[in-house]
Coordinates of C-alpha atoms and ligand atoms in Angstrom, one line a residue:
X1 CA 102.7 103.7 65.4
X2 CA 101.8 104.5 69.7
X3 CA 99.9 101.1 69.9
X4 CA 103.0 99.3 68.4
X5 CA 105.1 100.7 70.6
X6 CA 102.9 100.2 73.6
X7 CA 103.2 96.5 72.7
X8 CA 106.9 96.2 72.3
X9 CA 107.4 97.7 75.4
X10 CA 105.6 95.2 77.0
X11 CA 106.7 92.2 75.3
X12 CA 110.5 93.1 76.7
X13 CA 108.7 93.4 79.6
X14 CA 107.5 89.8 80.0
X15 CA 110.7 88.9 78.5
X16 CA 112.9 90.6 81.0
X17 CA 110.5 88.9 84.0
X18 CA 110.5 85.6 82.5
X19 CA 114.5 85.5 82.7
X20 CA 114.7 87.4 85.7
X21 CA 112.9 84.9 87.4
X22 CA 115.4 82.5 88.1
X23 CA 117.8 85.1 89.4
X24 CA 115.6 87.9 90.7
X25 CA 113.1 87.4 93.6
X26 CA 111.3 90.8 92.7
X27 CA 109.5 92.1 89.9
X28 CA 109.1 95.4 91.4
X29 CA 110.7 98.0 89.0
X30 CA 113.3 100.8 90.0
X31 CA 111.0 103.9 91.5
X32 CA 111.9 106.4 94.3
X33 CA 108.8 107.9 95.4
X34 CA 107.8 111.8 95.5
X35 CA 107.4 111.4 99.2
X36 CA 111.0 109.5 99.2
X37 CA 112.9 112.2 97.7
X38 CA 110.6 114.7 100.1
X39 CA 111.4 112.8 102.8
X40 CA 115.2 112.0 102.4
X41 CA 115.8 116.0 101.6
X42 CA 114.9 117.0 105.2
X43 CA 114.6 113.5 107.1
X44 CA 114.6 115.5 110.6
X45 CA 111.1 117.0 110.0
X46 CA 109.0 114.1 110.0
X47 CA 108.1 112.7 113.4
X48 CA 108.4 108.7 113.2
X49 CA 107.0 108.0 116.8
X50 CA 109.9 105.8 117.1
X51 CA 108.8 103.0 119.6
X52 CA 105.6 103.1 118.9
X53 CA 103.3 100.4 117.8
X54 CA 101.9 101.3 114.1
X55 CA 99.3 98.0 112.8
X56 CA 98.7 98.1 109.7
X57 CA 95.6 96.3 108.0
X58 CA 96.2 93.7 104.7
X59 CA 93.5 93.3 102.7
X60 CA 94.0 89.1 101.3
X61 CA 93.2 88.1 97.5
X62 CA 93.2 84.5 97.8
X63 CA 93.3 83.5 94.1
X64 CA 92.7 80.3 92.4
X65 CA 91.6 79.3 88.7
X66 CA 88.4 79.3 87.1
X67 CA 87.5 76.0 88.5
X68 CA 88.3 77.4 92.6
X69 CA 91.5 75.3 92.4
X70 CA 94.7 76.2 93.6
X71 CA 93.8 78.6 96.5
X72 CA 96.6 79.2 99.1
X73 CA 96.1 77.3 102.2
X74 CA 94.8 79.5 105.0
X75 CA 97.2 77.7 107.4
X76 CA 100.3 78.2 105.4
X77 CA 98.7 82.1 104.7
X78 CA 98.6 82.1 108.8
X79 CA 102.6 81.0 108.6
X80 CA 103.2 83.6 106.2
X81 CA 101.4 86.5 107.9
X82 CA 103.9 85.3 111.1
X83 CA 107.0 85.2 109.4
X84 CA 106.2 88.7 108.1
X85 CA 105.1 90.0 111.4
X86 CA 108.6 89.1 112.7
X87 CA 110.6 90.3 110.0
X88 CA 108.9 93.7 111.2
X89 CA 109.2 93.0 114.4
X90 CA 112.5 95.8 114.5
X91 CA 110.2 98.3 112.8
X92 CA 107.5 98.1 115.3
X93 CA 105.2 97.9 112.0
X94 CA 102.7 94.9 112.6
X95 CA 99.9 93.4 110.1
X96 CA 96.9 91.9 110.1
X97 CA 94.1 90.8 108.3
X98 CA 91.2 93.4 107.5
X99 CA 87.8 91.4 106.6
X100 CA 87.5 88.3 105.3
X101 CA 90.3 86.5 102.9
X102 CA 88.7 87.4 99.6
X103 CA 88.6 84.3 97.0
X104 CA 88.5 85.0 93.2
X105 CA 88.5 82.1 90.6
X106 CA 89.8 83.8 88.2
X107 CA 92.5 81.8 86.0
X108 CA 93.5 85.2 84.3
X109 CA 94.7 86.6 87.8
X110 CA 96.2 83.2 88.8
X111 CA 98.7 83.4 86.3
X112 CA 99.2 86.7 84.6
X113 CA 102.0 88.0 82.2
X114 CA 102.0 91.5 82.1
X115 CA 101.6 94.5 84.8
X116 CA 98.8 95.5 83.0
X117 CA 96.6 92.3 83.6
X118 CA 98.0 92.2 87.3
X119 CA 97.0 96.6 87.6
X120 CA 93.9 95.5 86.2
X121 CA 92.9 93.3 88.6
X122 CA 94.1 95.2 91.3
X123 CA 91.9 98.1 90.3
X124 CA 88.9 96.1 90.1
X125 CA 89.0 94.4 93.5
X126 CA 91.1 96.5 95.9
X127 CA 90.1 97.4 99.0
X128 CA 90.6 100.7 99.9
X129 CA 92.6 101.9 103.5
X130 CA 94.4 98.8 103.1
X131 CA 97.4 97.0 101.4
X132 CA 96.2 94.6 98.8
X133 CA 97.9 91.7 98.7
X134 CA 97.1 89.1 95.9
X135 CA 98.2 86.0 96.4
X136 CA 98.8 84.4 92.5
X137 CA 100.8 81.1 90.9
X138 CA 102.3 83.4 88.7
X139 CA 102.8 87.2 89.2
X140 CA 104.0 88.1 86.2
X141 CA 107.0 85.8 85.8
X142 CA 108.6 87.0 89.0
X143 CA 108.1 86.1 92.7
X144 CA 106.2 89.0 93.6
X145 CA 106.1 92.7 92.9
X146 CA 104.6 95.8 94.2
X147 CA 103.0 98.7 92.1
X148 CA 102.9 101.6 94.1
X149 CA 99.3 102.8 92.9
X150 CA 97.6 99.9 93.5
X151 CA 99.3 97.0 95.2
X152 CA 101.1 94.1 95.8
X153 CA 101.0 90.3 93.8
X154 CA 102.8 87.3 95.4
X155 CA 103.5 84.1 93.9
X156 CA 101.8 81.3 96.5
X157 CA 105.4 79.5 96.3
X158 CA 107.3 82.4 97.7
X159 CA 105.3 82.7 100.7
X160 CA 107.0 79.9 103.2
X161 CA 108.6 81.2 106.3
X162 CA 112.2 81.7 105.6
X163 CA 111.1 83.6 102.2
X164 CA 111.2 87.1 102.6
X165 CA 109.9 88.7 99.4
X166 CA 106.4 89.3 101.2
X167 CA 108.7 91.5 103.8
X168 CA 110.5 93.1 100.5
X169 CA 107.8 93.9 98.7
X170 CA 105.7 95.8 101.5
X171 CA 109.4 97.1 101.9
X172 CA 108.3 98.9 98.2
X173 CA 105.0 99.4 99.3
X174 CA 106.3 101.5 102.0
X175 CA 108.5 103.4 99.8
X176 CA 111.8 101.5 99.7
X177 CA 113.7 101.3 97.0
X178 CA 116.4 98.0 96.1
X179 CA 119.8 99.5 97.7
X180 CA 121.0 98.9 94.3
X181 CA 118.6 101.6 92.7
X182 CA 119.7 101.9 89.4
X183 CA 121.6 98.9 88.2
X184 CA 118.3 96.7 87.8
X185 CA 119.0 97.0 84.1
X186 CA 122.9 96.8 84.6
X187 CA 124.7 100.2 83.9
X188 CA 121.8 101.3 81.1
X189 CA 118.4 100.7 81.6
X190 CA 117.6 98.0 79.3
X191 CA 120.5 95.4 79.8
X192 CA 122.4 96.3 77.2
X193 CA 125.1 97.5 78.1
X194 CA 127.8 94.7 79.8
X195 CA 129.8 95.6 83.1
X196 CA 132.9 94.4 84.3
X197 CA 132.8 94.7 88.6
X198 CA 136.6 94.6 88.4
X199 CA 136.5 97.8 86.3
X200 CA 135.7 101.0 88.6
X201 CA 131.6 102.0 87.9
X202 CA 130.4 104.4 86.2
X203 CA 129.3 107.8 88.0
X204 CA 126.1 107.0 87.9
X205 CA 123.5 104.3 86.1
X206 CA 120.4 104.8 83.9
X207 CA 117.3 103.1 85.0
X208 CA 113.7 102.9 83.7
X209 CA 110.7 103.6 85.8
X210 CA 107.6 103.6 82.9
X211 CA 105.6 101.1 84.4
X212 CA 105.7 103.0 87.7
X213 CA 104.2 106.3 86.9
X214 CA 101.0 107.0 89.2
X215 CA 99.1 107.8 85.8
X216 CA 100.4 104.4 84.7
X217 CA 97.9 104.2 81.6
X218 CA 98.1 107.6 80.8
X219 CA 101.3 107.3 79.8
X220 CA 102.7 103.9 79.7
X221 CA 103.3 104.6 75.8
X222 CA 106.3 106.9 76.3
X223 CA 109.3 105.4 77.6
X224 CA 110.8 107.5 80.9
X225 CA 114.4 106.8 82.1
X226 CA 116.0 108.4 84.8
X227 CA 119.8 108.6 86.3
X228 CA 121.1 107.7 89.4
X229 CA 124.5 108.4 91.1
X230 CA 126.4 105.3 92.0
X231 CA 126.8 105.1 95.4
X232 CA 130.9 105.5 97.0
X233 CA 132.6 103.0 99.1
X234 CA 133.3 105.6 101.5
X235 CA 129.7 106.8 101.8
X236 CA 130.5 110.6 100.2
X237 CA 127.3 110.7 98.3
X238 CA 125.4 108.5 100.2
X239 CA 123.0 111.0 100.2
X240 CA 121.8 111.3 96.9
X241 CA 123.3 108.0 95.5
X242 CA 121.6 105.1 94.6
X243 CA 118.7 104.4 97.2
X244 CA 119.7 108.0 99.1
X245 CA 120.2 106.1 102.8
X246 CA 123.6 105.9 104.2
X247 CA 123.1 102.9 106.1
X248 CA 122.9 100.5 103.3
X249 CA 126.2 100.0 102.2
X250 CA 126.8 100.2 98.3
X251 CA 125.5 97.3 96.2
X252 CA 125.5 97.0 92.4
X253 CA 123.8 93.4 92.0
X254 CA 120.8 93.3 90.8
X255 CA 120.8 89.7 90.6
X256 CA 120.8 86.9 93.3
X257 CA 123.8 87.2 95.5
X258 CA 124.9 84.6 98.6
X259 CA 126.4 84.6 101.8
X260 CA 127.9 82.6 104.6
X261 CA 126.5 83.3 107.6
X262 CA 128.4 86.7 108.3
X263 CA 130.5 86.3 105.5
X264 CA 129.6 88.3 102.2
X265 CA 130.6 85.7 99.3
X266 CA 128.7 87.7 96.7
X267 CA 131.3 89.1 93.8
X268 CA 133.8 92.2 94.9
X269 CA 132.7 94.8 93.3
X270 CA 134.4 98.7 92.7
X271 CA 133.5 101.7 92.8
X272 CA 133.9 104.7 90.9
X273 CA 137.1 105.6 92.8
X274 CA 138.4 102.1 92.2
X275 CA 137.6 101.2 95.8
X276 CA 136.7 97.8 96.0
X277 CA 134.0 95.9 98.2
X278 CA 131.5 93.5 99.0
X279 CA 127.4 94.0 99.4
X280 CA 126.0 93.4 102.7
X281 CA 123.9 90.7 102.5
X282 CA 121.6 91.2 105.6
X283 CA 119.1 93.9 104.1
X284 CA 116.1 92.4 103.0
X285 CA 115.8 95.0 100.4
X286 CA 118.5 93.7 98.1
X287 CA 118.6 90.5 96.1
X288 CA 120.8 88.2 98.7
X289 CA 119.2 85.1 99.2
X290 CA 116.9 84.6 101.4
X291 CA 118.7 82.7 104.2
X292 CA 121.5 86.0 104.1
X293 CA 118.5 88.1 104.7
X294 CA 117.5 89.6 108.3
X295 CA 116.8 93.1 108.6
X296 CA 116.0 96.7 107.6
X297 CA 118.3 99.0 108.3
X298 CA 117.6 101.9 110.8
X299 CA 116.7 104.9 108.2
X300 CA 114.6 102.0 106.1
X301 CA 112.8 101.8 109.4
X302 CA 112.3 105.2 109.6
X303 CA 111.4 105.9 106.1
X304 CA 108.2 103.0 106.0
X305 CA 107.0 105.0 109.5
X306 CA 107.0 108.3 108.2
X307 CA 105.6 106.9 105.3
X308 CA 102.9 105.3 107.1
X309 CA 102.3 108.4 109.3
X310 CA 102.5 111.0 106.8
X311 CA 101.9 109.3 103.6
X312 CA 99.2 106.7 104.5
X313 CA 97.5 107.8 107.4
X314 CA 94.8 106.2 106.4
X315 CA 96.1 103.0 106.8
X316 CA 96.7 103.8 111.0
X317 CA 92.6 103.3 112.0
X318 CA 93.1 100.7 114.7
X319 CA 96.3 100.6 116.5
X320 CA 95.1 98.4 118.8
X321 CA 97.6 95.8 119.7
X322 CA 97.1 92.6 119.3
X323 CA 95.2 90.5 121.6
X324 CA 97.3 87.4 121.9
X325 CA 96.2 83.8 120.7
X326 CA 99.1 81.6 121.7
X327 CA 97.4 78.2 122.6
X328 CA 96.2 75.4 120.4
X329 CA 93.0 74.0 121.2
X330 CA 92.1 71.0 123.1
X331 CA 89.8 68.8 121.0
X332 CA 86.9 66.8 122.2
X333 CA 85.3 65.1 119.2
X334 CA 86.3 63.0 117.2
X335 CA 88.9 61.8 119.7
X336 CA 92.2 59.1 118.8
X337 CA 91.0 56.4 116.6
X338 CA 87.2 57.0 117.2
X339 CA 84.6 55.7 114.7
X340 CA 82.5 57.8 113.8
X341 CA 79.3 58.2 111.3
X342 CA 80.5 58.8 107.7
X343 CA 77.7 60.9 106.6
X344 CA 78.0 63.8 109.5
X345 CA 81.1 64.1 111.1
X346 CA 81.1 66.9 114.2
X347 CA 84.2 67.9 115.7
X348 CA 84.5 70.2 118.5
X349 CA 86.8 71.6 121.1
X350 CA 87.3 74.0 123.7
X351 CA 87.7 77.9 123.6
X352 CA 91.2 79.4 123.5
X353 CA 91.5 82.8 125.2
X354 CA 91.3 85.8 123.1
X355 CA 90.5 83.8 119.5
X356 CA 87.6 85.0 117.6
X357 CA 88.3 82.3 115.4
X358 CA 89.3 79.0 114.4
X359 CA 90.6 76.9 111.4
X360 CA 89.9 73.0 110.9
X361 CA 91.4 71.0 108.5
X362 CA 90.3 67.1 108.0
X363 CA 92.4 65.2 105.2
X364 CA 93.1 61.7 104.6
X365 CA 97.1 62.0 104.6
X366 CA 98.5 63.2 108.3
X367 CA 100.9 65.9 106.9
X368 CA 97.5 67.6 105.3
X369 CA 98.8 67.9 102.4
X370 CA 95.5 66.8 100.6
X371 CA 92.4 68.4 102.5
X372 CA 89.1 66.7 102.3
X373 CA 87.2 69.4 104.5
X374 CA 88.0 72.9 105.9
X375 CA 86.6 75.5 107.2
X376 CA 87.2 79.1 108.8
X377 CA 84.5 79.1 112.2
X378 CA 83.8 81.6 114.8
X379 CA 82.2 78.8 116.4
X380 CA 84.0 76.1 118.9
X381 CA 82.4 72.9 116.3
X382 CA 82.4 72.0 112.4
X383 CA 80.2 69.8 110.6
X384 CA 81.9 68.0 107.7
X385 CA 79.1 66.5 105.5
X386 CA 81.5 65.2 102.5
X387 CA 83.7 62.5 103.8
X388 CA 84.0 59.0 102.4
X389 CA 82.8 56.0 104.2
X390 CA 85.1 53.7 106.0
X391 CA 88.2 55.4 105.6
X392 CA 91.0 57.1 108.2
X393 CA 91.3 60.4 108.6
X394 CA 92.9 63.3 110.7
X395 CA 92.2 66.8 112.0
X396 CA 93.5 69.5 113.4
X397 CA 92.3 73.2 114.1
X398 CA 94.2 76.5 115.0
X399 CA 93.0 79.2 117.1
X400 CA 93.5 82.7 115.8
X401 CA 92.1 86.4 115.4
X402 CA 92.9 89.1 113.1
X403 CA 96.0 90.4 114.6
X404 CA 97.6 87.1 116.1
X405 CA 97.8 84.5 113.6
X406 CA 100.6 82.6 115.4
X407 CA 99.9 80.3 117.6
X408 CA 100.4 76.3 117.2
X409 CA 97.9 73.6 115.6
X410 CA 96.3 71.7 117.9
X411 CA 97.7 67.7 117.9
X412 CA 96.6 65.9 114.8
X413 CA 94.1 63.3 115.6
X414 CA 92.8 60.3 113.7
X415 CA 89.3 58.9 113.1
X416 CA 87.4 56.5 111.4
X417 CA 84.4 57.2 109.3
X418 CA 82.4 54.0 109.9
X419 CA 79.7 52.3 107.5
X420 CA 77.0 54.0 109.4
X421 CA 74.6 57.2 109.1
X422 CA 74.3 59.7 111.9
X423 CA 70.8 59.2 112.4
X424 CA 72.0 55.6 114.6
X425 CA 73.8 58.2 116.5
X426 CA 71.9 61.1 117.0
X427 CA 70.7 62.4 120.6
X428 CA 67.2 63.5 119.6
X429 CA 65.2 62.3 116.7
X430 CA 63.6 64.9 114.6
X431 CA 65.4 67.5 116.4
X432 CA 64.2 70.9 115.3
X433 CA 63.7 74.1 116.2
X434 CA 61.2 77.2 115.9
X435 CA 60.9 79.6 114.7
X436 CA 64.7 80.3 113.4
X437 CA 64.2 84.0 113.5
X438 CA 62.6 85.5 116.5
X439 CA 61.9 88.3 117.7
X440 CA 63.5 89.2 121.0
X441 CA 61.6 88.6 124.1
X442 CA 59.8 85.6 122.7
X443 CA 60.4 82.2 123.4
X444 CA 62.3 80.0 121.1
X445 CA 60.5 75.7 120.7
X446 CA 62.1 72.9 120.8
X447 CA 61.0 69.6 119.5
X448 CA 62.1 66.1 119.1
X449 CA 61.3 62.4 119.9
X450 CA 63.5 61.7 123.1
X451 CA 65.4 58.9 123.3
X452 CA 65.6 57.6 127.1
X453 CA 68.6 59.6 128.1
X454 CA 68.5 61.6 131.8
X455 CA 71.2 64.7 132.8
X456 CA 70.0 67.1 129.3
X457 CA 71.6 70.4 129.5
X458 CA 70.4 73.3 127.0
X459 CA 72.6 75.8 126.4
X460 CA 72.6 79.1 124.4
X461 CA 76.0 79.8 122.7
X462 CA 76.4 83.9 120.8
X463 CA 78.1 83.9 117.6
X464 CA 81.7 84.5 119.5
X465 CA 81.0 80.7 120.8
X466 CA 80.5 82.7 124.6
X467 CA 78.3 80.7 126.7
X468 CA 75.3 82.8 127.4
X469 CA 71.9 81.3 128.9
X470 CA 72.4 77.3 130.4
X471 CA 69.7 75.2 132.1
X472 CA 71.3 72.2 133.5
X473 CA 69.4 69.0 134.3
X474 CA 66.6 69.3 132.3
X475 CA 64.1 66.6 132.5
X476 CA 63.3 66.0 128.5
X477 CA 62.8 62.4 128.5
X478 CA 58.7 62.4 129.2
X479 CA 58.4 65.9 127.2
X480 CA 59.1 66.0 123.5
X481 CA 59.1 70.0 123.3
X482 CA 60.5 72.7 125.4
X483 CA 59.5 76.5 125.4
X484 CA 62.6 78.6 125.8
X485 CA 62.8 81.9 127.5
X486 CA 65.2 84.0 125.5
X487 CA 64.5 87.4 127.3
X488 CA 67.7 88.1 128.1
X489 CA 69.5 87.2 125.0
X490 CA 69.9 90.5 122.5
X491 CA 70.2 90.9 118.7
X492 CA 72.0 88.5 117.0
X493 CA 73.0 85.0 116.0
X494 CA 72.8 82.4 118.4
X495 CA 73.3 78.6 118.8
X496 CA 71.2 76.1 120.6
X497 CA 73.2 72.9 121.9
X498 CA 71.6 70.1 123.6
X499 CA 73.9 67.8 125.7
X500 CA 73.0 64.5 126.8
X501 CA 75.3 61.8 127.7
X502 CA 78.1 62.9 125.7
X503 CA 75.7 63.1 122.3
X504 CA 74.9 66.7 121.5
X505 CA 72.3 67.9 118.9
X506 CA 72.9 71.9 117.5
X507 CA 70.9 74.5 115.4
X508 CA 71.2 78.1 115.1
X509 CA 68.7 80.6 115.4
X510 CA 68.5 84.4 115.3
X511 CA 66.8 87.1 117.4
X512 CA 65.9 90.5 115.7
Ligands
ZN601 ZN1 112.2 94.7 95.0

């Protein structure tokens, strides 16, 4: 019998969320965390370190289908994170990508229809001491949701700048309820009782927070109902009603509502005393349309900061402010309208201050809506081996580090793949180096069959793209090998780059 109830319950949840998609952007269900209750009882007891920058690590789980299609484009992800940080600027809270983006080719994650599936996805893949964010195609029928004990699922079509769903879900993750807490199911927990906003609201409403218990799987078969006091317009019960914040004005609207500039066009509502009002549409945590929302309230900000400092201090292990990356890379190869060998196209650009990584995209379409090659690299070059012959392509590159992802992309450069292979364009025939893994202090042997070119240089770059050793004007024309002394290099990955007459050969080696 218990199993039957459980099944019925989740079926109802799915139905609710499917309906919700058209009017709600958020699948997060009503909940006030034990920490928030404790905090709101005595907020003056908590030092929120107001004005100090709090840097918060995010793990990004980029989910595609079983075939590996449908991943969220990394360029768009950078734009989304940049927009998220803009939304949190006034809170002095900023987010960064911790570790590498994790890719999951998993259709069951990509389109999941219940919180159980979403929770299992999170339990299996979460990285500790970060806020885990799963970017999927369909997060249980919602635009996004937060599971307080697990993480955030975001629908990729709700990630674009101008859409504040991610900020809203992270607000939930940092303890914030909806300002209309208690009205998620209307005046009753299951939406079964209709309410006319022209009539006075009841003194309290009920809400279902079964799935947001911290021990979700142990007690999800028991329906748990709580009550919320309805907030008065005069603010007299604001500390105990709805979300418990006094600077988030009353709102009973658990459905999208509009505004017109600063003018609220949402329905007039009536509080339990008969006083009428319209809701403030400017708060990210309400369901006002994205175009209306632009802020967290001061009390919401203080509560999020208190949550980080007191309840989730494990997230605050790297408070170093971002080293700003604000320039676009200067592209050096291929240049506009250049014709290059189709089988091996090498892209190069100049290093950008403070950048640790670069994202390069190659497309047949100038708006990059379809990607032929993409790559994240710590180098200032990349190679595409998979382009078609005699086609026009476009390429661009963006510089970033894990805390600074708002730099503009480079110019879009058009080039053409010629009907010839890279062998005709090589600097050195049969170019090779050995050993590719060598002991510190030993010599690197470079071998080739030379072309008659003068003004050679040999450069060694470390894995961060920094030039660490260089020999200029080396005469290689009469030799077929060269012994390169690596004594000054410490352990690590290096790239040897040989330049001559605007041609380049590259290879990688490791010193241990
Ligand atoms: Zn929400």
